[in-house]
Amino acid sequence: CWTLPDSGPLMHGEVQSPGYPQPYPPNLQEQWDLSVPEGYRIRLTFTHMDIEASAGCVYDSLTVLNNGKVLGKFCGSDNSADGHHPGNHPILSSGNRLTLIFQTDNNNPERHQNVGFSAHYQAIDIDECSAPEDASGPLCTQICLNTLGSYICSCRHGYELRSDQRSCVLSCGGGIFDEPEGFLFSPGYPNAPPYAVSCQYFISVEPGFTVSLNFSDNFHIESVDTQQGPSCLHHWLQVSIPDRDHIKLCGAKSPGLLVTNSNTVKLEYYTDDQGLSNGWSLDYTTQRMQCPFPGNVAKGRVTPMLTEYFYRDYIHVRCAQGYKLMMDGQELESFSTMCQSNGQWHLRLPECHIIDCGEPEPLLNGGVTFLSGFQNQYRSVIQYHCNEPFYSLLGGMNVSSTCESDRKWRSNHGDVVSPTCLPVCGRPTQHLSAYQR
Amino acid sequence: IIGGNIAPENTIPWQVLVSVNGGRGGGMVIADRWIMTAAHVVVQEGNSASNDTIRIYMGLTDVRTLTMSPVYAASVHIHPEYNNPRFIEYNNDIALIRLHDPITFRASVMPICLPAQDTYVTGMMGVVSGFGITEIDKRRILTNKLKYVHLPVVDQETCSKSVDLYKQGRSNVPNLTNNMFCAGVPEGGKDSCQGDSGSPYALSDNGQFRAAGIVSWGVDCGKQGTYGVYTKVANYVDWIEKTMQEN
């Protein structure tokens, strides 16, 4: 259905002689040009006619013309013996236009006053599909569907309508294939197409996925034997993968599985109008892009440890106890990286560096001795001492502490060591001697 | 010090010389910022001497070299119950001096320990030291050498009787209180004397010296039948610790 324009030809209407139902005046020359929308014809039906009857309608008449061709010249009435009356038969136009011309002479019979005519017209759909073929052949080469006011052409399965909207060509079944898997085949496969084909197929899936083509065993594209061997000279299937040379396929042996490592592939199938190729079919599947093995981190652990890593896989790196994550001189609290759509990790792996506890807190009136380890690093052991005999450690014992994984110097009991040197009181280094008795 | 000996270096490392407006007194190191002395050493005309007039010398045994390196008082804390306007009331004769900077202890400077409660036993031998008056050839002179003398603790009753005896012949003899104890020998000849005030009377406890007393007062020096009177430090340990903590 479609909406007819507001202004334009009507779908139906009435036409009456001047003054109807009163007698029409003499000396008339009145014309009506009826029209209905394109794709329709006009059906004219007289509801009443009373025009002065005469042989050949020479005095008064109503003439109906279709494209200048007289369809009828009418006069008289239902009961008159003379004249030419259309009766109850409607008049059909061949096109969407109809012209009515009403003519009267200069006198009218005195006994009877003729009132003229009244007619109704309406648009009648044209069945274009049943229209006779003209020189250019049938309206549609395959299937014609009549519609109100028009018609459309259609094609049988395996064919598609050409741009002329009239003729059909063999369908390539091509286009863009963006589903993660699918099935493609050449026109008419497994039979040879009736004439030359030039088809394109685009497989384009989400970045991060790669396409694999798995050709079926039934593969047949005509090849030509040349001195250099079989050549895809007249018929071929060309596979185009970005950043790679084109692959031209022909012959009778299926290429089998073709891994493209790309998320887009273009297939172009061409046959000329000679020779015979039964064609090909393939299933395509997609796989996630694979990233290189991330490697190992010294003094660290990569999780999860898999044999292969694919697009959207995450890995984490944790350092062994006493080590910290470092990248470009910066310490990281945590680290993870993702396999990207381009098959590369979005971050390279960090390193694990041994932690250090920093310089031990200086001890007032005492000092620190390194017992083992290197540069305050993890597991280094130090010992605090006081400047004896004038100071002694609170608690009276030497305090040794170890650089622990939380980067604090801790005693064997796990306490953060903050020793204090207490003054020794009342014990002079020299004593008052009193040997005399 | 009457009847004693010159102290070799590093034998009494807690001894300090307290100089207040030219007057000489003694004191002892008890912590890296604190000196203990007698209140009457740092009280002048009923008030605490101003901080900048108090100079403290430590680490050496000769006054002539000691005076080259004074340290200064940051604050003086007189015992709140010390009240001696007429110089006859030596009860609570104890004061603390807080120093500007902490001391690093060494062989020549070391604190003396505070005493435990009730460690005074009659007859226990202590050591009193100081830069006060000494006696050479029966003449009293002010020495520049640190001297010391061993003196026993005297029974409180014996000492009290000695003081009472003198009160009969003299006026304005101070009273002996339970915050004091006496040390000395009845035959005389060994005693502390003027200039030793504030100096330590130390008792040894298994080789560790504790500040049992502070040289406070006495009737004459080294005279037969008289004893030196010392502030009993054990009675003030709580006040000392409180004052140090609060300051």
XYZ file of C-alpha atoms in Angstrom:
684
model
C 0.000 0.000 0.000
C 1.106 3.558 -0.484
C -0.395 6.920 0.162
C -1.603 8.809 -2.849
C -0.626 12.428 -3.054
C -3.107 14.930 -1.667
C -3.432 16.740 -4.941
C -3.531 14.890 -8.196
C -5.781 12.533 -10.051
C -8.833 11.273 -8.176
C -9.605 7.598 -7.838
C -13.265 8.176 -8.743
C -15.750 10.938 -9.603
C -18.924 11.998 -11.442
C -19.497 13.798 -14.695
C -22.802 15.409 -15.602
C -24.042 17.461 -18.460
C -24.543 21.176 -17.742
C -27.698 21.840 -15.716
C -28.379 18.118 -15.200
C -31.067 16.975 -14.313
C -32.544 20.061 -16.042
C -32.569 20.088 -19.822
C -29.232 21.055 -21.279
C -28.983 24.273 -23.291
C -28.382 24.402 -27.047
C -25.091 25.150 -28.743
C -22.876 23.479 -26.202
C -19.292 22.351 -26.676
C -18.191 20.980 -23.284
C -15.160 18.786 -22.674
C -14.037 16.784 -19.620
C -10.524 15.373 -19.331
C -10.721 12.607 -16.764
C -7.579 11.166 -15.239
C -6.671 8.672 -12.555
C -3.157 7.807 -11.135
C -0.595 6.063 -13.290
C -1.015 2.300 -13.301
C -4.787 2.569 -13.377
C -7.340 2.784 -16.152
C -10.721 4.493 -16.045
C -14.028 2.668 -15.940
C -16.854 4.982 -16.969
C -20.429 3.926 -16.137
C -23.465 5.937 -17.200
C -26.171 6.162 -14.571
C -28.482 8.052 -16.933
C -28.405 9.268 -20.495
C -31.022 11.335 -22.242
C -29.511 13.084 -25.266
C -31.465 14.009 -28.322
C -31.439 10.873 -30.394
C -30.447 11.017 -33.999
C -28.891 8.694 -36.491
C -25.177 8.888 -36.055
C -25.830 11.287 -33.177
C -25.378 14.180 -35.572
C -27.385 16.728 -33.513
C -26.426 16.242 -29.938
C -23.821 13.768 -28.768
C -21.414 12.691 -26.084
C -18.136 11.494 -27.530
C -15.726 9.400 -25.441
C -12.067 9.457 -26.534
C -9.091 7.478 -25.344
C -5.769 9.034 -26.384
C -7.538 10.721 -29.311
C -9.205 7.484 -30.340
C -13.022 7.551 -30.253
C -14.321 4.815 -28.040
C -17.916 5.786 -28.644
C -20.236 8.571 -29.703
C -23.461 8.372 -27.769
C -26.941 9.891 -27.840
C -30.533 8.865 -27.207
C -31.949 7.270 -24.105
C -32.782 3.822 -22.774
C -36.135 3.814 -24.527
C -35.323 5.563 -27.735
C -35.272 3.641 -30.940
C -32.775 5.956 -32.517
C -29.389 7.016 -31.309
C -26.572 5.115 -29.836
C -26.877 4.376 -26.161
C -24.130 2.647 -24.117
C -26.669 0.837 -21.998
C -25.348 -0.689 -18.821
C -21.943 -1.541 -20.287
C -19.089 0.397 -18.723
C -16.480 1.963 -20.914
C -12.831 1.121 -20.103
C -9.876 3.290 -21.010
C -6.604 1.706 -22.018
C -4.611 4.244 -20.058
C -5.251 6.494 -17.153
C -6.896 9.251 -19.150
C -10.325 9.625 -20.850
C -11.849 12.572 -22.612
C -15.584 13.297 -22.862
C -16.917 15.893 -25.312
C -20.563 16.930 -25.114
C -21.921 18.768 -28.144
C -25.423 20.133 -28.782
C -26.889 21.866 -31.844
C -28.900 25.032 -31.898
C -32.359 23.641 -31.311
C -34.052 21.026 -29.278
C -37.245 19.150 -29.895
C -40.210 20.897 -28.389
C -42.111 17.790 -27.356
C -39.448 16.363 -25.199
C -36.835 18.195 -23.146
C -33.608 16.076 -22.980
C -31.788 16.300 -19.615
C -28.329 15.185 -20.776
C -26.323 12.574 -18.968
C -24.858 11.577 -15.644
C -21.913 9.214 -15.393
C -19.626 7.808 -12.663
C -15.990 6.966 -13.209
C -13.495 5.073 -11.078
C -9.863 3.974 -11.226
C -9.348 0.334 -12.130
C -5.977 -1.292 -11.513
C -4.106 -2.367 -14.607
C -2.614 -5.852 -14.513
C 0.630 -4.907 -16.124
C 1.904 -8.445 -15.812
C -0.743 -9.694 -18.213
C -0.030 -6.914 -20.649
C 1.085 -8.147 -24.018
C 4.816 -8.303 -24.659
C 6.184 -5.496 -26.693
C 9.274 -5.465 -28.779
C 11.530 -5.260 -25.807
C 10.254 -8.549 -24.448
C 8.414 -9.377 -21.264
C 8.131 -6.846 -18.482
C 10.018 -9.205 -16.144
C 12.436 -11.843 -17.293
C 11.365 -14.278 -14.565
C 8.526 -13.379 -12.188
C 6.064 -10.473 -12.512
C 3.950 -9.410 -9.543
C 1.041 -7.085 -10.167
C 0.460 -4.376 -7.611
C -2.116 -1.660 -7.322
C -1.154 0.901 -9.862
C 2.106 -0.814 -10.759
C 4.052 -4.092 -10.817
C 7.347 -5.469 -9.550
C 9.710 -8.041 -10.954
C 11.236 -10.822 -8.916
C 13.684 -13.645 -9.448
C 13.779 -17.325 -8.734
C 15.952 -18.751 -5.961
C 19.625 -18.413 -6.752
C 19.126 -15.328 -8.846
C 18.934 -11.703 -7.992
C 17.312 -8.733 -9.680
C 19.548 -6.550 -11.701
C 19.686 -2.809 -11.354
C 17.232 -2.445 -14.258
C 14.641 -3.922 -11.887
C 13.541 -6.184 -14.691
C 16.042 -8.855 -15.473
C 17.637 -11.473 -13.181
C 21.232 -12.632 -12.846
C 22.701 -15.596 -11.052
C 23.224 -14.737 -7.398
C 26.754 -14.762 -6.037
C 25.539 -15.130 -2.474
C 28.277 -12.637 -1.722
C 28.435 -9.673 0.521
C 29.861 -9.147 3.985
C 30.080 -12.032 6.419
C 30.628 -10.785 9.962
C 29.440 -13.721 12.008
C 32.103 -15.735 13.821
C 31.502 -18.679 11.531
C 29.687 -19.297 8.279
C 29.322 -21.181 5.029
C 30.112 -19.796 1.576
C 29.758 -21.334 -1.846
C 30.041 -20.283 -5.443
C 26.927 -19.635 -7.565
C 25.154 -22.816 -8.528
C 27.571 -24.968 -6.514
C 28.016 -27.932 -6.829
C 26.890 -27.359 -10.380
C 28.484 -25.031 -12.858
C 26.764 -21.653 -13.243
C 25.097 -21.069 -16.622
C 27.374 -18.205 -17.593
C 30.191 -15.992 -16.424
C 30.228 -14.866 -12.813
C 32.156 -12.230 -10.930
C 31.462 -12.497 -7.255
C 32.982 -10.951 -4.149
C 32.789 -12.215 -0.608
C 34.075 -10.230 2.391
C 34.639 -11.977 5.679
C 35.174 -9.363 8.362
C 35.022 -10.330 12.009
C 35.833 -8.406 15.184
C 39.482 -7.364 15.594
C 41.263 -9.818 17.842
C 39.890 -12.803 15.976
C 41.422 -14.566 12.989
C 39.640 -16.303 10.148
C 40.351 -19.817 8.945
C 38.945 -21.053 5.643
C 38.219 -24.726 5.351
C 37.473 -25.628 1.740
C 35.387 -28.697 1.097
C 36.891 -31.534 -0.904
C 34.564 -30.912 -3.816
C 36.588 -28.138 -5.403
C 36.676 -27.469 -9.081
C 37.880 -24.337 -10.813
C 39.073 -24.661 -14.343
C 42.796 -24.294 -14.797
C 44.913 -24.082 -17.892
C 47.983 -26.156 -18.415
C 50.875 -23.957 -19.433
C 54.543 -24.585 -19.813
C 55.004 -23.371 -16.279
C 52.296 -25.710 -15.069
C 48.623 -25.252 -14.278
C 47.555 -21.620 -14.388
C 44.420 -19.884 -13.160
C 44.075 -18.056 -16.429
C 40.359 -17.804 -17.116
C 38.694 -18.998 -13.941
C 39.976 -18.387 -10.432
C 39.194 -17.779 -6.845
C 41.421 -15.058 -5.428
C 41.942 -14.866 -1.675
C 43.145 -11.463 -0.424
C 44.547 -11.127 3.082
C 45.799 -7.738 4.338
C 49.568 -7.320 4.230
C 49.990 -10.565 2.312
C 50.236 -11.435 -1.342
C 47.060 -12.522 -3.075
C 46.424 -16.253 -3.408
C 44.869 -17.391 -6.669
C 43.210 -20.772 -6.474
C 42.111 -23.087 -9.240
C 42.315 -26.720 -10.198
C 40.542 -29.759 -8.902
C 42.321 -30.180 -5.623
C 40.832 -28.554 -2.567
C 43.165 -26.155 -0.765
C 41.840 -27.634 2.483
C 42.449 -25.485 5.538
C 43.742 -21.974 4.988
C 44.710 -20.119 8.167
C 44.718 -16.411 7.397
C 45.831 -14.928 10.759
C 43.706 -11.953 9.821
C 40.268 -10.784 10.834
C 39.402 -9.765 7.282
C 39.535 -11.799 4.095
C 38.310 -10.964 0.606
C 37.328 -13.710 -1.836
C 36.837 -12.906 -5.521
C 35.458 -15.621 -7.803
C 35.682 -15.078 -11.510
C 34.753 -17.199 -14.464
C 34.541 -16.103 -18.052
C 31.767 -17.190 -20.361
C 33.655 -20.192 -21.552
C 34.948 -23.299 -19.923
C 33.482 -25.095 -16.977
C 33.982 -24.697 -13.259
C 31.725 -26.467 -10.828
C 32.818 -24.091 -8.106
C 33.692 -24.436 -4.483
C 32.351 -24.217 -0.965
C 33.967 -23.516 2.364
C 33.270 -23.259 6.046
C 34.965 -20.426 7.781
C 35.662 -20.317 11.495
C 37.286 -17.752 13.748
C 39.853 -18.096 16.478
C 41.075 -15.585 19.018
C 44.346 -13.896 18.074
C 47.276 -15.586 19.749
C 49.845 -13.621 21.727
C 53.442 -14.728 22.066
C 54.434 -16.664 25.142
C 55.039 -13.965 27.744
C 58.171 -15.567 29.157
C 59.262 -15.929 32.743
C 60.108 -13.390 35.385
C 63.142 -14.037 37.513
C 62.140 -14.179 41.171
C 58.529 -13.865 40.096
C 55.589 -15.925 38.950
C 53.341 -15.475 35.936
C 49.766 -16.635 36.409
C 47.940 -18.341 34.914
C 50.678 -20.330 33.238
C 49.191 -21.653 30.004
C 50.681 -23.222 26.932
C 49.056 -20.633 24.688
C 47.595 -17.199 25.254
C 44.872 -15.636 23.179
C 43.122 -12.306 22.688
C 41.516 -11.053 25.928
C 43.572 -13.396 28.122
C 44.968 -11.699 31.210
C 48.132 -12.636 33.019
C 49.377 -11.425 36.370
C 52.888 -11.252 37.742
C 53.714 -11.623 41.392
C 57.156 -11.475 42.869
C 58.622 -13.946 45.293
C 58.675 -12.956 48.907
C 61.229 -10.250 49.471
C 60.998 -8.934 45.926
C 59.058 -6.057 44.413
C 57.581 -5.368 40.985
C 59.575 -2.834 39.003
C 59.082 -1.350 35.566
C 61.117 1.471 34.055
C 62.530 2.317 37.428
C 59.113 2.619 39.000
C 57.748 0.269 41.585
C 54.343 -1.234 40.839
C 51.807 -2.296 43.399
C 50.480 -4.972 41.104
C 50.812 -5.962 37.503
C 48.576 -7.470 34.887
C 48.606 -7.318 31.128
C 46.118 -8.337 28.458
C 46.571 -10.017 25.105
C 45.384 -7.364 22.662
C 43.509 -7.681 19.389
C 46.772 -7.184 17.490
C 48.297 -10.259 19.102
C 50.611 -8.229 21.334
C 50.594 -7.883 25.111
C 49.517 -4.410 26.059
C 52.346 -4.174 28.612
C 55.663 -5.964 28.621
C 56.528 -7.971 31.678
C 57.990 -6.197 34.681
C 61.006 -7.284 36.696
C 61.262 -8.420 40.268
C 63.855 -6.580 42.271
C 64.912 -7.485 45.748
C 63.507 -5.151 48.364
C 65.553 -3.284 50.894
C 64.658 -1.968 54.292
C 66.624 1.240 53.961
C 69.252 2.389 56.353
C 68.572 1.136 59.854
C 67.513 3.841 62.251
C 70.636 5.306 63.810
C 70.933 4.503 67.460
C 71.762 7.393 69.750
C 74.813 6.532 71.823
C 75.128 3.304 69.953
C 75.530 1.914 66.487
C 74.601 -0.715 63.975
C 76.743 -3.561 62.752
C 75.978 -5.511 59.612
C 76.188 -9.195 60.295
C 75.161 -10.464 56.870
C 73.473 -9.345 53.683
C 74.064 -6.615 51.163
C 72.963 -2.994 51.056
C 70.094 -3.410 53.509
C 68.488 -5.929 51.187
C 65.962 -8.554 52.101
C 67.267 -11.001 54.689
C 70.157 -8.741 55.673
C 70.908 -9.055 59.354
C 72.091 -6.222 61.518
C 72.890 -5.900 65.167
C 72.415 -2.874 67.339
C 74.909 -2.104 70.045
C 75.347 0.643 72.575
C 78.505 2.519 73.406
C 79.596 0.431 76.332
C 80.404 0.690 79.143
C 78.561 4.018 79.348
C 75.373 2.840 77.705
C 73.572 -0.441 77.582
C 70.653 -1.632 75.503
C 67.261 -1.551 77.092
C 66.769 -5.134 78.117
C 70.495 -5.590 78.449
C 70.979 -7.842 75.418
C 72.260 -7.339 71.935
C 69.442 -6.819 69.476
C 69.772 -8.261 66.037
C 67.159 -7.700 63.377
C 66.489 -8.917 59.890
C 65.178 -7.083 56.856
C 61.809 -8.709 56.327
C 59.503 -8.809 53.334
C 57.451 -5.884 54.664
C 60.620 -3.788 54.414
C 60.953 -3.412 58.128
C 63.803 -4.407 60.331
C 62.316 -6.975 62.644
C 63.672 -9.014 65.503
C 63.504 -12.766 65.645
C 60.189 -12.317 67.438
C 58.790 -10.308 64.591
C 58.813 -6.975 66.393
C 59.865 -3.816 64.650
C 63.140 -3.018 66.307
C 63.618 0.418 67.824
C 66.282 -0.071 70.449
C 67.263 2.476 73.060
C 70.594 2.939 74.730
C 70.214 3.606 78.411
C 72.988 5.325 80.344
C 74.894 3.118 82.733
C 74.907 4.757 86.129
C 77.214 4.495 89.059
C 79.909 2.320 87.521
C 83.065 4.382 86.987
C 85.802 2.994 84.794
C 88.424 3.760 87.439
C 88.029 2.799 91.047
C 89.182 4.512 94.195
C 91.957 2.225 95.439
C 92.486 1.761 99.113
C 95.180 -0.759 99.606
C 96.550 0.616 102.869
C 95.161 -1.032 105.984
C 86.797 17.501 101.906
C 88.626 17.099 105.159
C 90.944 14.170 105.621
C 90.481 12.706 102.221
C 92.473 12.197 99.083
C 92.664 13.667 95.660
C 90.385 11.730 93.351
C 92.095 10.210 90.316
C 90.452 10.942 86.981
C 87.334 8.986 86.078
C 86.817 7.647 89.582
C 83.894 9.927 90.490
C 82.564 10.796 87.015
C 79.197 12.041 88.299
C 80.785 14.857 90.281
C 80.097 18.349 88.932
C 81.150 21.774 90.086
C 78.299 24.238 90.357
C 79.274 27.865 90.241
C 76.650 30.427 91.128
C 77.763 34.043 91.052
C 81.269 32.987 92.014
C 80.130 30.823 94.887
C 81.272 27.219 94.705
C 79.119 24.194 95.240
C 78.862 20.660 94.071
C 76.377 18.504 92.295
C 76.008 15.201 90.599
C 74.900 13.963 87.188
C 71.791 11.790 87.437
C 70.657 11.792 83.769
C 71.800 13.161 80.436
C 69.958 16.441 81.038
C 69.768 16.554 84.821
C 72.051 17.605 87.648
C 71.086 17.085 91.285
C 72.409 19.405 93.982
C 71.448 20.956 97.273
C 68.751 23.578 97.146
C 70.810 26.050 99.117
C 73.476 26.009 96.396
C 71.106 27.468 93.800
C 68.946 29.613 96.084
C 70.021 33.166 96.675
C 68.115 35.432 98.993
C 65.209 33.063 99.033
C 64.900 32.770 95.261
C 66.287 30.461 92.660
C 69.364 31.844 90.991
C 68.768 32.891 87.428
C 69.652 30.290 84.851
C 72.400 32.291 83.237
C 74.253 32.712 86.525
C 74.513 29.001 87.078
C 77.491 27.391 85.430
C 78.145 23.708 85.658
C 81.465 22.016 85.062
C 81.984 18.327 84.658
C 84.365 15.688 83.372
C 87.605 16.762 84.980
C 89.081 16.740 88.429
C 90.940 20.038 88.339
C 88.924 23.219 88.673
C 91.438 25.126 86.618
C 90.718 23.025 83.555
C 87.108 22.424 84.456
C 86.224 26.080 84.127
C 87.040 26.055 80.450
C 83.876 24.210 79.447
C 80.801 25.224 81.403
C 77.335 24.072 80.582
C 74.333 26.150 81.485
C 71.099 25.581 83.202
C 67.877 25.569 81.251
C 65.776 25.557 84.385
C 66.193 25.095 88.113
C 63.720 23.096 90.157
C 63.952 23.697 93.910
C 62.091 21.293 96.100
C 58.786 23.019 96.785
C 59.061 22.511 100.538
C 62.535 23.910 100.877
C 62.316 27.100 102.901
C 65.512 28.385 104.467
C 65.359 32.155 104.859
C 67.584 32.274 107.914
C 69.934 29.474 106.819
C 68.902 27.225 109.657
C 66.169 25.228 107.940
C 67.833 22.682 105.674
C 64.881 20.326 105.464
C 64.225 19.323 101.794
C 67.600 20.684 100.744
C 67.469 19.298 97.250
C 67.223 20.834 93.768
C 67.393 19.687 90.175
C 68.999 21.578 87.310
C 67.879 20.855 83.814
C 70.515 21.394 81.140
C 70.074 22.955 77.741
C 71.693 20.099 75.903
C 71.991 16.451 76.708
C 75.315 15.072 77.818
C 77.029 12.202 76.065
C 78.466 10.020 78.738
C 82.054 8.915 78.744
C 84.642 7.749 81.223
C 84.881 11.165 82.813
C 81.157 11.931 82.829
C 78.694 9.337 83.976
C 75.478 9.505 85.940
C 75.178 8.197 89.456
C 72.267 5.907 90.173
C 69.370 6.946 92.322
C 68.977 5.003 95.558
C 66.429 2.396 96.406
C 64.179 3.025 99.403
C 65.587 2.478 102.878
C 69.098 1.498 101.962
C 70.717 3.288 104.850
C 72.369 1.053 107.314
C 74.427 2.492 110.118
C 78.098 1.969 109.521
C 77.872 1.535 105.768
C 80.797 3.242 104.177
C 80.064 5.845 101.563
C 82.185 8.213 99.563
C 81.685 11.936 99.713
C 83.525 14.097 97.228
C 83.819 17.719 96.268
C 85.843 20.760 95.408
C 85.248 22.332 98.816
C 87.552 23.328 101.654
C 90.297 20.942 102.595
C 92.910 20.933 105.298
C 96.628 20.926 104.745
C 98.961 21.197 107.656
C 95.967 22.036 109.885
C 95.141 25.020 107.686
C 91.850 25.183 105.866
C 92.252 25.993 102.213
C 90.000 25.835 99.163
C 91.339 23.172 96.878
C 91.193 23.084 93.103
C 91.478 19.318 93.035
C 88.533 17.028 93.418
C 88.866 15.202 96.695
C 87.004 12.379 98.309
C 86.816 10.703 101.656
C 85.166 7.516 102.834
C 82.701 8.073 105.644
C 80.314 5.742 107.379
C 76.612 6.357 107.850
C 75.999 7.453 111.408
C 73.115 6.202 113.468
C 70.373 8.847 113.371
C 70.062 9.003 117.145
C 73.779 9.469 117.653
C 73.784 12.262 115.131
C 70.723 13.870 116.693
C 72.402 13.900 120.079
C 75.467 15.483 118.546
C 73.372 18.237 117.024
C 71.459 18.780 120.270
C 74.731 19.064 122.150
C 75.805 21.881 119.941
C 72.471 23.581 120.210
C 73.133 24.019 123.902
C 76.209 26.093 123.246
C 75.209 27.858 120.042
C 72.257 29.590 118.563
C 70.824 29.047 115.106
C 71.934 25.449 114.807
C 69.708 23.809 112.175
C 67.348 21.004 113.099
C 67.977 17.420 112.066
C 64.956 15.892 110.296
C 64.104 12.505 108.917
C 64.933 13.821 105.435
C 68.544 13.989 106.552
C 71.140 11.504 107.624
C 74.623 11.912 109.075
C 77.976 10.537 108.003
C 81.328 10.865 109.618
C 83.575 9.495 112.297
C 83.311 10.421 115.970
C 86.988 11.141 116.274
C 86.781 13.767 113.537
C 89.349 14.522 110.902
C 87.237 13.260 108.002
C 84.301 15.263 106.726
C 82.852 17.303 103.955
C 83.068 21.056 104.294
C 82.137 24.416 102.777
C 82.197 24.303 99.026
C 81.170 20.664 98.996
C 77.449 21.479 99.365
C 75.373 19.728 96.754
C 78.070 17.101 96.146
C 77.283 13.409 96.275
C 77.520 11.005 99.139
C 77.618 7.718 97.317
C 77.024 4.237 98.612
C 78.258 1.267 96.668
C 75.787 -1.513 95.996
C 77.598 -4.470 94.455
C 80.037 -2.132 92.740
C 77.372 0.274 91.543
C 77.314 3.678 93.206
C 74.018 5.218 94.244
C 73.404 8.767 95.348
C 72.510 8.198 98.966
C 73.010 11.776 100.102
C 73.627 15.354 99.110
C 76.105 17.370 101.111
C 73.857 19.753 103.038
C 75.174 21.223 106.296
C 77.170 20.560 109.461
C 78.587 22.150 112.525
C 82.245 22.883 111.865
C 84.125 20.472 109.591
C 85.978 17.386 110.717
C 85.715 18.256 114.347
C 85.611 15.482 116.881
C 82.048 14.603 117.823
C 80.477 16.312 114.855
C 79.099 14.773 111.730
C 78.239 15.980 108.317
C 74.525 16.148 107.542
C 73.248 14.989 104.170
C 69.918 15.193 102.396
C 68.451 11.703 102.327
C 67.919 11.248 98.552
C 65.857 8.080 98.962
C 63.063 10.227 100.384
C 62.908 12.250 97.177
C 63.061 9.624 94.453
C 59.382 10.110 93.604
C 59.764 13.888 93.417
C 62.905 13.542 91.297
C 61.278 11.219 88.801
C 58.125 13.334 88.662
C 60.096 16.524 88.099
C 62.166 14.944 85.358
C 59.159 13.529 83.616
C 57.247 16.788 83.744
C 60.162 18.745 82.388
